[in-house]
mmCIF file of C-alpha atoms and ligand atoms in Angstrom:
data_model
loop_
_atom_site.group_PDB
_atom_site.id
_atom_site.type_symbol
_atom_site.label_atom_id
_atom_site.label_comp_id
_atom_site.label_asym_id
_atom_site.label_seq_id
_atom_site.Cartn_x
_atom_site.Cartn_y
_atom_site.Cartn_z
ATOM 1 C CA MET A 1 -45.699 150.189 -12.942
ATOM 2 C CA THR A 2 -44.601 148.760 -9.585
ATOM 3 C CA PHE A 3 -41.197 149.397 -8.016
ATOM 4 C CA ASP A 4 -40.023 145.825 -8.678
ATOM 5 C CA ALA A 5 -41.125 145.982 -12.304
ATOM 6 C CA LEU A 6 -39.299 149.291 -12.861
ATOM 7 C CA ILE A 7 -36.108 147.876 -11.307
ATOM 8 C CA ALA A 8 -36.404 144.645 -13.334
ATOM 9 C CA ARG A 9 -36.719 146.671 -16.556
ATOM 10 C CA GLY A 10 -33.734 148.812 -15.620
ATOM 11 C CA GLN A 11 -35.888 151.931 -15.519
ATOM 12 C CA ARG A 12 -35.364 154.851 -13.181
ATOM 13 C CA ILE A 13 -37.179 155.340 -9.915
ATOM 14 C CA GLU A 14 -38.339 158.947 -9.508
ATOM 15 C CA PRO A 15 -39.249 160.781 -6.270
ATOM 16 C CA ARG A 16 -43.022 160.329 -6.683
ATOM 17 C CA ASP A 17 -42.809 156.584 -7.360
ATOM 18 C CA ASP A 18 -43.631 154.146 -4.592
ATOM 19 C CA MET A 19 -40.478 152.660 -3.117
ATOM 20 C CA PRO A 20 -39.708 150.281 -0.255
ATOM 21 C CA GLU A 21 -38.652 152.030 2.931
ATOM 22 C CA GLY A 22 -35.340 150.129 2.878
ATOM 23 C CA TYR A 23 -34.544 151.495 -0.593
ATOM 24 C CA ARG A 24 -35.277 155.050 0.528
ATOM 25 C CA LYS A 25 -33.181 154.646 3.683
ATOM 26 C CA THR A 26 -30.227 153.144 1.821
ATOM 27 C CA LEU A 27 -30.269 155.999 -0.653
ATOM 28 C CA VAL A 28 -30.462 158.627 2.079
ATOM 29 C CA ARG A 29 -27.538 156.944 3.852
ATOM 30 C CA GLN A 30 -25.354 156.709 0.763
ATOM 31 C CA ILE A 31 -26.209 160.103 -0.745
ATOM 32 C CA ALA A 32 -25.841 161.906 2.595
ATOM 33 C CA GLN A 33 -22.519 160.215 3.246
ATOM 34 C CA HIS A 34 -21.370 161.195 -0.202
ATOM 35 C CA ALA A 35 -22.519 164.817 0.279
ATOM 36 C CA HIS A 36 -20.776 165.071 3.671
ATOM 37 C CA SER A 37 -17.614 163.670 2.045
ATOM 38 C CA GLU A 38 -17.610 166.389 -0.586
ATOM 39 C CA ILE A 39 -17.956 169.143 2.020
ATOM 40 C CA ILE A 40 -15.423 167.712 4.498
ATOM 41 C CA GLY A 41 -13.241 166.831 1.499
ATOM 42 C CA MET A 42 -12.741 170.568 0.925
ATOM 43 C CA GLN A 43 -10.552 170.739 4.038
ATOM 44 C CA PRO A 44 -7.380 168.768 3.212
ATOM 45 C CA GLU A 45 -6.740 170.598 -0.059
ATOM 46 C CA GLY A 46 -8.291 173.874 1.118
ATOM 47 C CA GLU A 47 -5.439 174.156 3.608
ATOM 48 C CA TRP A 48 -3.098 174.711 0.649
ATOM 49 C CA ILE A 49 -4.962 177.551 -1.062
ATOM 50 C CA THR A 50 -3.033 180.226 0.820
ATOM 51 C CA ARG A 51 0.224 178.324 0.347
ATOM 52 C CA ALA A 52 -0.037 177.432 -3.351
ATOM 53 C CA PRO A 53 3.319 178.027 -5.064
ATOM 54 C CA SER A 54 1.989 180.286 -7.858
ATOM 55 C CA LEU A 55 -1.040 182.372 -8.773
ATOM 56 C CA ARG A 56 -1.971 179.804 -11.440
ATOM 57 C CA ARG A 57 -1.906 176.904 -8.959
ATOM 58 C CA LYS A 58 -3.873 178.970 -6.445
ATOM 59 C CA ALA A 59 -6.589 179.749 -9.019
ATOM 60 C CA ILE A 60 -6.835 176.082 -10.064
ATOM 61 C CA LEU A 61 -7.020 174.872 -6.470
ATOM 62 C CA PHE A 62 -9.606 177.494 -5.564
ATOM 63 C CA ALA A 63 -11.791 176.362 -8.461
ATOM 64 C CA LYS A 64 -11.448 172.698 -7.544
ATOM 65 C CA VAL A 65 -12.321 173.191 -3.886
ATOM 66 C CA GLN A 66 -15.287 175.333 -4.926
ATOM 67 C CA ASP A 67 -16.474 172.543 -7.246
ATOM 68 C CA GLU A 68 -16.492 170.205 -4.254
ATOM 69 C CA ALA A 69 -18.848 172.560 -2.400
ATOM 70 C CA GLY A 70 -21.071 172.467 -5.494
ATOM 71 C CA HIS A 71 -21.023 168.657 -5.537
ATOM 72 C CA GLY A 72 -22.094 168.605 -1.901
ATOM 73 C CA LEU A 73 -25.010 170.877 -2.737
ATOM 74 C CA TYR A 74 -26.233 168.791 -5.715
ATOM 75 C CA LEU A 75 -26.078 165.725 -3.502
ATOM 76 C CA TYR A 76 -27.958 167.308 -0.593
ATOM 77 C CA SER A 77 -30.581 168.387 -3.141
ATOM 78 C CA ALA A 78 -30.835 164.814 -4.447
ATOM 79 C CA ALA A 79 -31.282 163.600 -0.845
ATOM 80 C CA GLU A 80 -34.012 166.207 -0.277
ATOM 81 C CA THR A 81 -36.133 164.541 -2.973
ATOM 82 C CA LEU A 82 -36.332 161.581 -0.557
ATOM 83 C CA GLY A 83 -38.018 163.648 2.144
ATOM 84 C CA VAL A 84 -35.084 164.630 4.349
ATOM 85 C CA ASP A 85 -33.616 168.091 4.491
ATOM 86 C CA ARG A 86 -30.067 169.301 4.470
ATOM 87 C CA ALA A 87 -30.256 170.795 7.971
ATOM 88 C CA GLU A 88 -31.360 167.423 9.329
ATOM 89 C CA LEU A 89 -28.547 165.578 7.527
ATOM 90 C CA THR A 90 -25.948 168.086 8.704
ATOM 91 C CA GLU A 91 -27.177 167.609 12.257
ATOM 92 C CA LEU A 92 -26.783 163.820 11.931
ATOM 93 C CA LEU A 93 -23.214 164.290 10.684
ATOM 94 C CA LEU A 94 -22.358 166.655 13.539
ATOM 95 C CA GLN A 95 -23.789 164.174 16.050
ATOM 96 C CA GLY A 96 -21.581 161.457 14.539
ATOM 97 C CA ARG A 97 -24.624 159.482 13.355
ATOM 98 C CA GLN A 98 -23.719 159.696 9.677
ATOM 99 C CA LYS A 99 -20.357 159.084 8.066
ATOM 100 C CA TYR A 100 -18.071 160.715 5.515
ATOM 101 C CA SER A 101 -15.310 159.097 3.492
ATOM 102 C CA SER A 102 -12.356 157.730 5.431
ATOM 103 C CA ILE A 103 -9.917 159.306 2.975
ATOM 104 C CA PHE A 104 -10.418 162.828 4.296
ATOM 105 C CA ASN A 105 -9.030 161.894 7.699
ATOM 106 C CA TYR A 106 -5.442 161.887 6.454
ATOM 107 C CA PRO A 107 -3.214 164.990 6.567
ATOM 108 C CA THR A 108 -1.830 166.921 3.572
ATOM 109 C CA LEU A 109 1.852 167.382 4.376
ATOM 110 C CA SER A 110 3.191 169.000 1.195
ATOM 111 C CA PHE A 111 1.924 170.585 -1.999
ATOM 112 C CA ALA A 112 2.547 167.295 -3.799
ATOM 113 C CA ASP A 113 -0.387 165.932 -1.756
ATOM 114 C CA VAL A 114 -2.674 168.259 -3.717
ATOM 115 C CA GLY A 115 -1.539 166.576 -6.933
ATOM 116 C CA VAL A 116 -1.808 163.084 -5.499
ATOM 117 C CA ILE A 117 -5.298 163.747 -4.120
ATOM 118 C CA GLY A 118 -6.377 164.832 -7.618
ATOM 119 C CA TRP A 119 -4.769 161.793 -9.206
ATOM 120 C CA PHE A 120 -5.703 159.074 -6.668
ATOM 121 C CA VAL A 121 -8.690 160.386 -4.716
ATOM 122 C CA ASP A 122 -10.507 161.962 -7.652
ATOM 123 C CA GLY A 123 -9.427 158.970 -9.761
ATOM 124 C CA ALA A 124 -10.991 156.595 -7.231
ATOM 125 C CA ALA A 125 -14.064 158.823 -7.059
ATOM 126 C CA ILE A 126 -14.422 158.560 -10.858
ATOM 127 C CA CYS A 127 -14.157 154.748 -10.818
ATOM 128 C CA ASN A 128 -16.777 154.619 -8.092
ATOM 129 C CA GLN A 129 -19.092 157.295 -9.455
ATOM 130 C CA VAL A 130 -19.218 156.767 -13.232
ATOM 131 C CA PRO A 131 -21.340 153.624 -12.705
ATOM 132 C CA LEU A 132 -23.524 155.624 -10.294
ATOM 133 C CA CYS A 133 -24.622 157.727 -13.305
ATOM 134 C CA ARG A 134 -26.689 154.585 -14.061
ATOM 135 C CA SER A 135 -27.922 154.230 -10.508
ATOM 136 C CA SER A 136 -31.620 153.333 -10.309
ATOM 137 C CA TYR A 137 -32.641 156.507 -8.468
ATOM 138 C CA GLY A 138 -33.125 159.302 -11.021
ATOM 139 C CA PRO A 139 -32.091 162.412 -9.033
ATOM 140 C CA TYR A 140 -28.930 160.690 -7.746
ATOM 141 C CA ALA A 141 -27.934 159.390 -11.172
ATOM 142 C CA ARG A 142 -28.466 162.800 -12.795
ATOM 143 C CA ALA A 143 -26.457 164.627 -10.111
ATOM 144 C CA MET A 144 -23.669 162.144 -10.724
ATOM 145 C CA VAL A 145 -23.367 163.017 -14.439
ATOM 146 C CA ARG A 146 -22.251 166.566 -13.782
ATOM 147 C CA ILE A 147 -20.146 165.602 -10.777
ATOM 148 C CA CYS A 148 -18.235 163.036 -12.815
ATOM 149 C CA LYS A 149 -17.427 165.562 -15.538
ATOM 150 C CA GLU A 150 -15.914 167.842 -12.926
ATOM 151 C CA GLU A 151 -14.113 164.992 -11.149
ATOM 152 C CA SER A 152 -12.435 164.048 -14.378
ATOM 153 C CA PHE A 153 -11.096 167.594 -14.744
ATOM 154 C CA HIS A 154 -9.925 167.381 -11.119
ATOM 155 C CA GLN A 155 -8.101 164.155 -11.771
ATOM 156 C CA ARG A 156 -6.292 165.588 -14.779
ATOM 157 C CA GLN A 157 -5.266 168.754 -12.916
ATOM 158 C CA GLY A 158 -3.721 166.576 -10.203
ATOM 159 C CA TYR A 159 -1.859 164.437 -12.676
ATOM 160 C CA GLU A 160 -0.654 167.481 -14.630
ATOM 161 C CA LEU A 161 0.633 169.059 -11.413
ATOM 162 C CA LEU A 162 2.571 165.874 -10.645
ATOM 163 C CA LEU A 163 4.023 165.711 -14.164
ATOM 164 C CA ARG A 164 5.350 169.238 -13.633
ATOM 165 C CA MET A 165 6.821 168.378 -10.247
ATOM 166 C CA MET A 166 8.439 165.219 -11.625
ATOM 167 C CA SER A 167 10.261 167.304 -14.221
ATOM 168 C CA GLY A 168 11.466 169.662 -11.465
ATOM 169 C CA THR A 169 14.140 169.269 -8.789
ATOM 170 C CA GLU A 170 15.236 166.143 -6.923
ATOM 171 C CA ALA A 171 13.416 167.443 -3.826
ATOM 172 C CA GLN A 172 10.173 167.888 -5.785
ATOM 173 C CA ARG A 173 10.375 164.341 -7.146
ATOM 174 C CA ALA A 174 10.972 163.062 -3.615
ATOM 175 C CA ASP A 175 7.881 164.969 -2.380
ATOM 176 C CA VAL A 176 5.776 163.329 -5.100
ATOM 177 C CA GLN A 177 7.016 159.832 -4.235
ATOM 178 C CA ASP A 178 6.450 160.482 -0.537
ATOM 179 C CA ALA A 179 2.866 161.626 -1.193
ATOM 180 C CA VAL A 180 2.241 158.560 -3.390
ATOM 181 C CA ASP A 181 3.538 156.310 -0.595
ATOM 182 C CA ARG A 182 1.229 157.891 1.977
ATOM 183 C CA TRP A 183 -1.979 158.109 -0.136
ATOM 184 C CA TRP A 184 -1.924 154.814 -2.059
ATOM 185 C CA TRP A 185 -3.361 152.488 0.606
ATOM 186 C CA PRO A 186 -5.916 154.959 2.029
ATOM 187 C CA SER A 187 -7.102 155.529 -1.575
ATOM 188 C CA LEU A 188 -7.689 151.784 -2.048
ATOM 189 C CA MET A 189 -9.689 151.823 1.208
ATOM 190 C CA MET A 190 -12.072 154.432 -0.225
ATOM 191 C CA PHE A 191 -13.865 151.609 -2.058
ATOM 192 C CA GLY A 192 -14.993 150.183 1.269
ATOM 193 C CA PRO A 193 -14.538 146.819 2.976
ATOM 194 C CA PRO A 194 -13.903 143.677 0.893
ATOM 195 C CA ASP A 195 -16.994 142.112 -0.679
ATOM 196 C CA ASP A 196 -17.201 139.298 1.875
ATOM 197 C CA ASP A 197 -17.364 141.894 4.657
ATOM 198 C CA SER A 198 -19.621 144.474 2.985
ATOM 199 C CA PRO A 199 -23.074 144.223 4.585
ATOM 200 C CA ASN A 200 -24.809 146.606 2.162
ATOM 201 C CA THR A 201 -23.505 145.598 -1.263
ATOM 202 C CA ALA A 202 -25.788 142.679 -2.163
ATOM 203 C CA GLN A 203 -29.023 144.541 -1.447
ATOM 204 C CA SER A 204 -27.764 147.786 -2.982
ATOM 205 C CA MET A 205 -26.831 145.931 -6.168
ATOM 206 C CA ALA A 206 -30.173 144.110 -6.290
ATOM 207 C CA TRP A 207 -31.877 147.509 -6.146
ATOM 208 C CA GLY A 208 -29.556 148.936 -8.790
ATOM 209 C CA ILE A 209 -28.249 151.615 -6.415
ATOM 210 C CA LYS A 210 -24.702 150.262 -6.729
ATOM 211 C CA ARG A 211 -23.776 148.715 -10.078
ATOM 212 C CA HIS A 212 -20.492 147.045 -9.051
ATOM 213 C CA SER A 213 -19.100 145.610 -5.850
ATOM 214 C CA ASN A 214 -16.389 147.307 -3.773
ATOM 215 C CA ASP A 215 -13.701 144.831 -4.886
ATOM 216 C CA GLU A 216 -14.600 145.143 -8.580
ATOM 217 C CA LEU A 217 -14.201 148.901 -8.424
ATOM 218 C CA ARG A 218 -10.975 148.661 -6.410
ATOM 219 C CA GLN A 219 -9.551 146.388 -9.125
ATOM 220 C CA ARG A 220 -10.636 148.809 -11.836
ATOM 221 C CA PHE A 221 -8.848 151.634 -10.027
ATOM 222 C CA VAL A 222 -5.612 149.653 -9.688
ATOM 223 C CA ASP A 223 -5.683 148.650 -13.378
ATOM 224 C CA MET A 224 -6.276 152.253 -14.402
ATOM 225 C CA THR A 225 -3.583 153.723 -12.148
ATOM 226 C CA VAL A 226 -0.621 151.385 -12.712
ATOM 227 C CA PRO A 227 0.209 152.594 -16.270
ATOM 228 C CA GLN A 228 -0.250 156.211 -15.142
ATOM 229 C CA ALA A 229 2.298 155.635 -12.346
ATOM 230 C CA GLU A 230 4.756 154.180 -14.848
ATOM 231 C CA LYS A 231 4.391 157.185 -17.130
ATOM 232 C CA LEU A 232 4.840 159.549 -14.206
ATOM 233 C CA GLY A 233 7.925 157.702 -12.978
ATOM 234 C CA VAL A 234 6.784 156.875 -9.451
ATOM 235 C CA THR A 235 6.625 153.534 -7.645
ATOM 236 C CA LEU A 236 3.365 152.364 -6.098
ATOM 237 C CA PRO A 237 4.202 151.095 -2.585
ATOM 238 C CA ASP A 238 3.007 147.518 -3.016
ATOM 239 C CA PRO A 239 5.554 144.696 -3.474
ATOM 240 C CA GLU A 240 2.753 142.323 -4.524
ATOM 241 C CA LEU A 241 1.623 144.502 -7.404
ATOM 242 C CA ARG A 242 2.065 142.707 -10.747
ATOM 243 C CA TRP A 243 0.225 142.015 -13.990
ATOM 244 C CA ASN A 244 -1.628 138.693 -13.995
ATOM 245 C CA GLU A 245 -1.853 137.519 -17.603
ATOM 246 C CA GLU A 246 -4.427 134.843 -16.816
ATOM 247 C CA ARG A 247 -6.854 137.177 -15.056
ATOM 248 C CA GLY A 248 -6.148 140.095 -17.371
ATOM 249 C CA HIS A 249 -5.815 142.286 -14.269
ATOM 250 C CA HIS A 250 -3.161 143.380 -11.813
ATOM 251 C CA ASP A 251 -2.727 141.382 -8.635
ATOM 252 C CA PHE A 252 -2.183 143.600 -5.615
ATOM 253 C CA GLY A 253 -1.738 143.423 -1.850
ATOM 254 C CA ARG A 254 -4.551 143.554 0.666
ATOM 255 C CA PRO A 255 -5.240 146.998 2.145
ATOM 256 C CA ASP A 256 -5.240 147.134 5.935
ATOM 257 C CA PHE A 257 -8.987 146.891 6.482
ATOM 258 C CA ASP A 258 -8.518 147.131 10.250
ATOM 259 C CA GLU A 259 -7.107 150.584 9.659
ATOM 260 C CA LEU A 260 -10.190 151.385 7.533
ATOM 261 C CA LYS A 261 -12.449 150.294 10.408
ATOM 262 C CA ARG A 262 -10.508 152.420 12.881
ATOM 263 C CA VAL A 263 -10.629 155.496 10.656
ATOM 264 C CA ILE A 264 -14.353 155.069 9.961
ATOM 265 C CA SER A 265 -15.058 154.747 13.658
ATOM 266 C CA GLY A 266 -13.368 158.082 14.394
ATOM 267 C CA ASP A 267 -9.790 157.078 15.148
ATOM 268 C CA GLY A 268 -7.919 158.343 12.087
ATOM 269 C CA PRO A 269 -5.102 160.909 12.118
ATOM 270 C CA CYS A 270 -7.375 163.916 11.444
ATOM 271 C CA ASN A 271 -10.947 162.887 12.389
ATOM 272 C CA GLU A 272 -11.146 165.240 15.349
ATOM 273 C CA GLN A 273 -9.698 168.167 13.451
ATOM 274 C CA ARG A 274 -12.021 167.653 10.443
ATOM 275 C CA MET A 275 -15.144 167.434 12.588
ATOM 276 C CA ALA A 276 -14.134 170.388 14.776
ATOM 277 C CA ARG A 277 -13.606 172.512 11.672
ATOM 278 C CA ARG A 278 -16.921 171.373 10.160
ATOM 279 C CA ARG A 279 -18.734 172.183 13.415
ATOM 280 C CA GLN A 280 -17.090 175.606 13.611
ATOM 281 C CA ALA A 281 -18.004 176.393 9.981
ATOM 282 C CA HIS A 282 -21.602 175.408 10.716
ATOM 283 C CA GLU A 283 -21.736 177.683 13.753
ATOM 284 C CA ASP A 284 -20.058 180.533 11.877
ATOM 285 C CA GLY A 285 -22.658 180.181 9.110
ATOM 286 C CA ALA A 286 -25.664 180.440 11.420
ATOM 287 C CA TRP A 287 -26.250 184.121 10.620
ATOM 288 C CA VAL A 288 -26.226 183.381 6.866
ATOM 289 C CA ARG A 289 -28.885 180.692 7.289
ATOM 290 C CA ALA A 290 -30.959 183.022 9.496
ATOM 291 C CA ALA A 291 -30.670 185.859 6.951
ATOM 292 C CA ALA A 292 -31.607 183.569 4.045
ATOM 293 C CA ALA A 293 -34.634 182.234 5.944
ATOM 294 C CA ALA A 294 -35.765 185.786 6.850
ATOM 295 C CA HIS A 295 -35.385 186.844 3.225
ATOM 296 C CA ALA A 296 -37.378 183.841 1.983
ATOM 297 C CA ALA A 297 -40.147 184.543 4.530
ATOM 298 C CA LYS A 298 -40.311 188.200 3.473
ATOM 299 C CA HIS A 299 -40.423 187.198 -0.173
ATOM 300 C CA ARG A 300 -43.252 184.714 0.487
ATOM 301 C CA ALA A 301 -45.214 187.380 2.389
ATOM 302 C CA GLN A 302 -44.772 189.835 -0.498
ATOM 303 C CA GLN A 303 -46.054 187.235 -2.931
ATOM 304 C CA GLY A 304 -49.055 186.696 -0.662
ATOM 305 C CA ARG A 305 -48.189 183.046 -0.096
HETATM 306 N N1 FAQ B 401 -15.304 155.650 4.372
HETATM 307 O O1 FAQ B 401 -21.483 147.701 3.191
HETATM 308 P P1 FAQ B 401 -20.490 148.714 2.748
HETATM 309 C C1 FAQ B 401 -15.391 162.356 -3.008
HETATM 310 C C2 FAQ B 401 -18.995 152.307 5.506
HETATM 311 S S1 FAQ B 401 -15.344 160.689 -3.146
HETATM 312 C C3 FAQ B 401 -16.285 155.737 5.296
HETATM 313 O O2 FAQ B 401 -19.532 148.303 1.691
HETATM 314 P P2 FAQ B 401 -21.790 150.616 0.991
HETATM 315 C C4 FAQ B 401 -14.857 163.233 -4.137
HETATM 316 C C5 FAQ B 401 -20.347 152.211 4.808
HETATM 317 O O3 FAQ B 401 -20.949 153.463 4.695
HETATM 318 C C6 FAQ B 401 -15.740 159.973 -1.537
HETATM 319 N N2 FAQ B 401 -17.221 154.793 5.478
HETATM 320 O O4 FAQ B 401 -21.252 150.063 2.393
HETATM 321 C C7 FAQ B 401 -13.770 164.138 -3.683
HETATM 322 C C8 FAQ B 401 -21.079 151.268 5.719
HETATM 323 O O5 FAQ B 401 -21.502 151.945 6.899
HETATM 324 P P3 FAQ B 401 -23.037 152.335 7.177
HETATM 325 C C9 FAQ B 401 -17.213 159.780 -1.304
HETATM 326 C C10 FAQ B 401 -17.172 153.728 4.648
HETATM 327 O O6 FAQ B 401 -22.496 151.886 1.238
HETATM 328 C C11 FAQ B 401 -12.487 163.957 -4.136
HETATM 329 C C12 FAQ B 401 -19.993 150.311 6.166
HETATM 330 O O7 FAQ B 401 -18.775 150.994 6.007
HETATM 331 N N3 FAQ B 401 -17.795 158.912 -2.283
HETATM 332 O O8 FAQ B 401 -15.876 162.765 -2.010
HETATM 333 C C13 FAQ B 401 -16.201 153.583 3.656
HETATM 334 O O9 FAQ B 401 -22.505 149.552 0.244
HETATM 335 C C14 FAQ B 401 -11.441 164.780 -3.712
HETATM 336 C C15 FAQ B 401 -20.002 149.005 5.396
HETATM 337 O O10 FAQ B 401 -19.626 149.213 4.002
HETATM 338 C C16 FAQ B 401 -18.944 158.241 -2.062
HETATM 339 O O11 FAQ B 401 -19.540 158.340 -1.007
HETATM 340 C C17 FAQ B 401 -15.239 154.611 3.531
HETATM 341 N N4 FAQ B 401 -14.259 154.554 2.609
HETATM 342 O O12 FAQ B 401 -20.448 150.930 0.160
HETATM 343 C C18 FAQ B 401 -14.029 165.210 -2.813
HETATM 344 C C19 FAQ B 401 -19.453 157.403 -3.216
HETATM 345 N N5 FAQ B 401 -16.407 152.425 3.014
HETATM 346 O O13 FAQ B 401 -23.351 153.445 6.226
HETATM 347 C C20 FAQ B 401 -12.969 166.043 -2.364
HETATM 348 C C21 FAQ B 401 -20.808 156.799 -2.979
HETATM 349 C C22 FAQ B 401 -17.472 151.843 3.593
HETATM 350 O O14 FAQ B 401 -23.837 151.106 6.893
HETATM 351 C C23 FAQ B 401 -11.666 165.822 -2.840
HETATM 352 N N6 FAQ B 401 -20.768 155.776 -1.972
HETATM 353 N N7 FAQ B 401 -17.923 152.620 4.590
HETATM 354 O O15 FAQ B 401 -23.082 152.791 8.593
HETATM 355 C C24 FAQ B 401 -20.540 154.457 -2.249
HETATM 356 O O16 FAQ B 401 -20.302 154.078 -3.381
HETATM 357 C C25 FAQ B 401 -20.636 153.478 -1.111
HETATM 358 O O17 FAQ B 401 -21.339 154.083 -0.055
HETATM 359 C C26 FAQ B 401 -19.259 152.929 -0.604
HETATM 360 C C27 FAQ B 401 -19.558 151.950 0.568
HETATM 361 C C28 FAQ B 401 -18.576 152.167 -1.710
HETATM 362 C C29 FAQ B 401 -18.367 154.041 -0.086
#
C-alpha cells in the first residue's frame, strides 16, 4: 500500500515503508528535539539529587532523573530507524543546529521546583505525548507508550511532594507558591507558538505525526491543572484565568511568546549553562564510547563477522 493510502486509513508507517523525504525529515527533527529535551531535562532536577531533604526523596528523584535518560535513549533509537544515528544527532545539538525544549532553560531555585516540575512539566509532557502514542510513525508511537506510563508516575510524584510541602510550614507553602509563580508561564510555552504562528503544525497533522494543535493541547493542560491547583491550595498566576461556561473550557491569559522565541534562540536564563554542561558530559564520556566501540569490534571479530 502507498504512503498516502496508509495515512488515509490511519495505519502505521514502519521503517521499511516508502515515505516522502519531508515526512522523514519532520520526524527526525521532532524526535531528535524530544530526545535532546529528555537528556538536557535531567539537569534542572539533577542539581537537587545531592540536596534532597531525605533519603526517600533522594531515591525518588534519582529514579526519575534516570527514567529521563532512558526516555532519551528510546527516542534516539526511534530516530535511528529513520537512518540517522545518535552520534550525528548529538553533534547537531552541540553545534546548535537542533533544539531542545525551552522549559529546561529556567533555573531550579528551591526543592519545591522539583515538585512543580513533576506537576507542571511532566503534566504538560503527558498532555502533549499521550496523543503521540497514536502518531503515524510506528517506532515513535511505540516508544511513546512506555514513556507516557513513566511520565504519569513522574507527575504524581511531583504532586505528592507538593501536597506534603503544603501541609508543612508557612515557609514551605511559600516556596511552593513561588515555584508555581515562576514555572506556570514557561510550562504553557512548552506547547509551542500559537497555532497561527506555528509553521509545522498543519503539515505534521496532515501526516498524522501530531494529532492536535499546540493551542488545543495548551487548553487541555490548563483545564487539567486548574482543579489540581485548587485542591493543592495554590494560586495560578493568571488574573484572566476563569471558567467559560459557554466554551466548556477555562479562559486564560496569553503567554509571552516573545519570551518563548528568545529562549528558543538561546537567550534564556540557563541556555549557556545547560549547553556547557551537555558538552562537558559528552567530552567526559568519550572514553566510554571508545571502549564500547572497541568491545563491539572485538566481539564482531570473534564471531567472524
Ligand atoms: N521549545 O511549528 P512549531 C520532556 C520550535 S517534554 C523549543 O509549532 P512543531 C519530558 C519548533 O521545534 C519536552 N522549541 O513546531 C520531561 C519549531 O522549530 P524548528 C519535549 C520549540 O514541531 C519532563 C518552531 O519552534 N517534548 O522532555 C518549542 O510542530 C520533565 C516552530 O514551532 C517534546 O519534544 C519549545 N517549547 O511543534 C523531561 C514533544 N515549541 O524545529 C525532563 C514532541 C516550538 O522548525 C523533566 N514535540 N519550538 O526549527 C512536539 O510535540 C512538537 O515538536 C512541539 C512543537 C509541540 C514542541
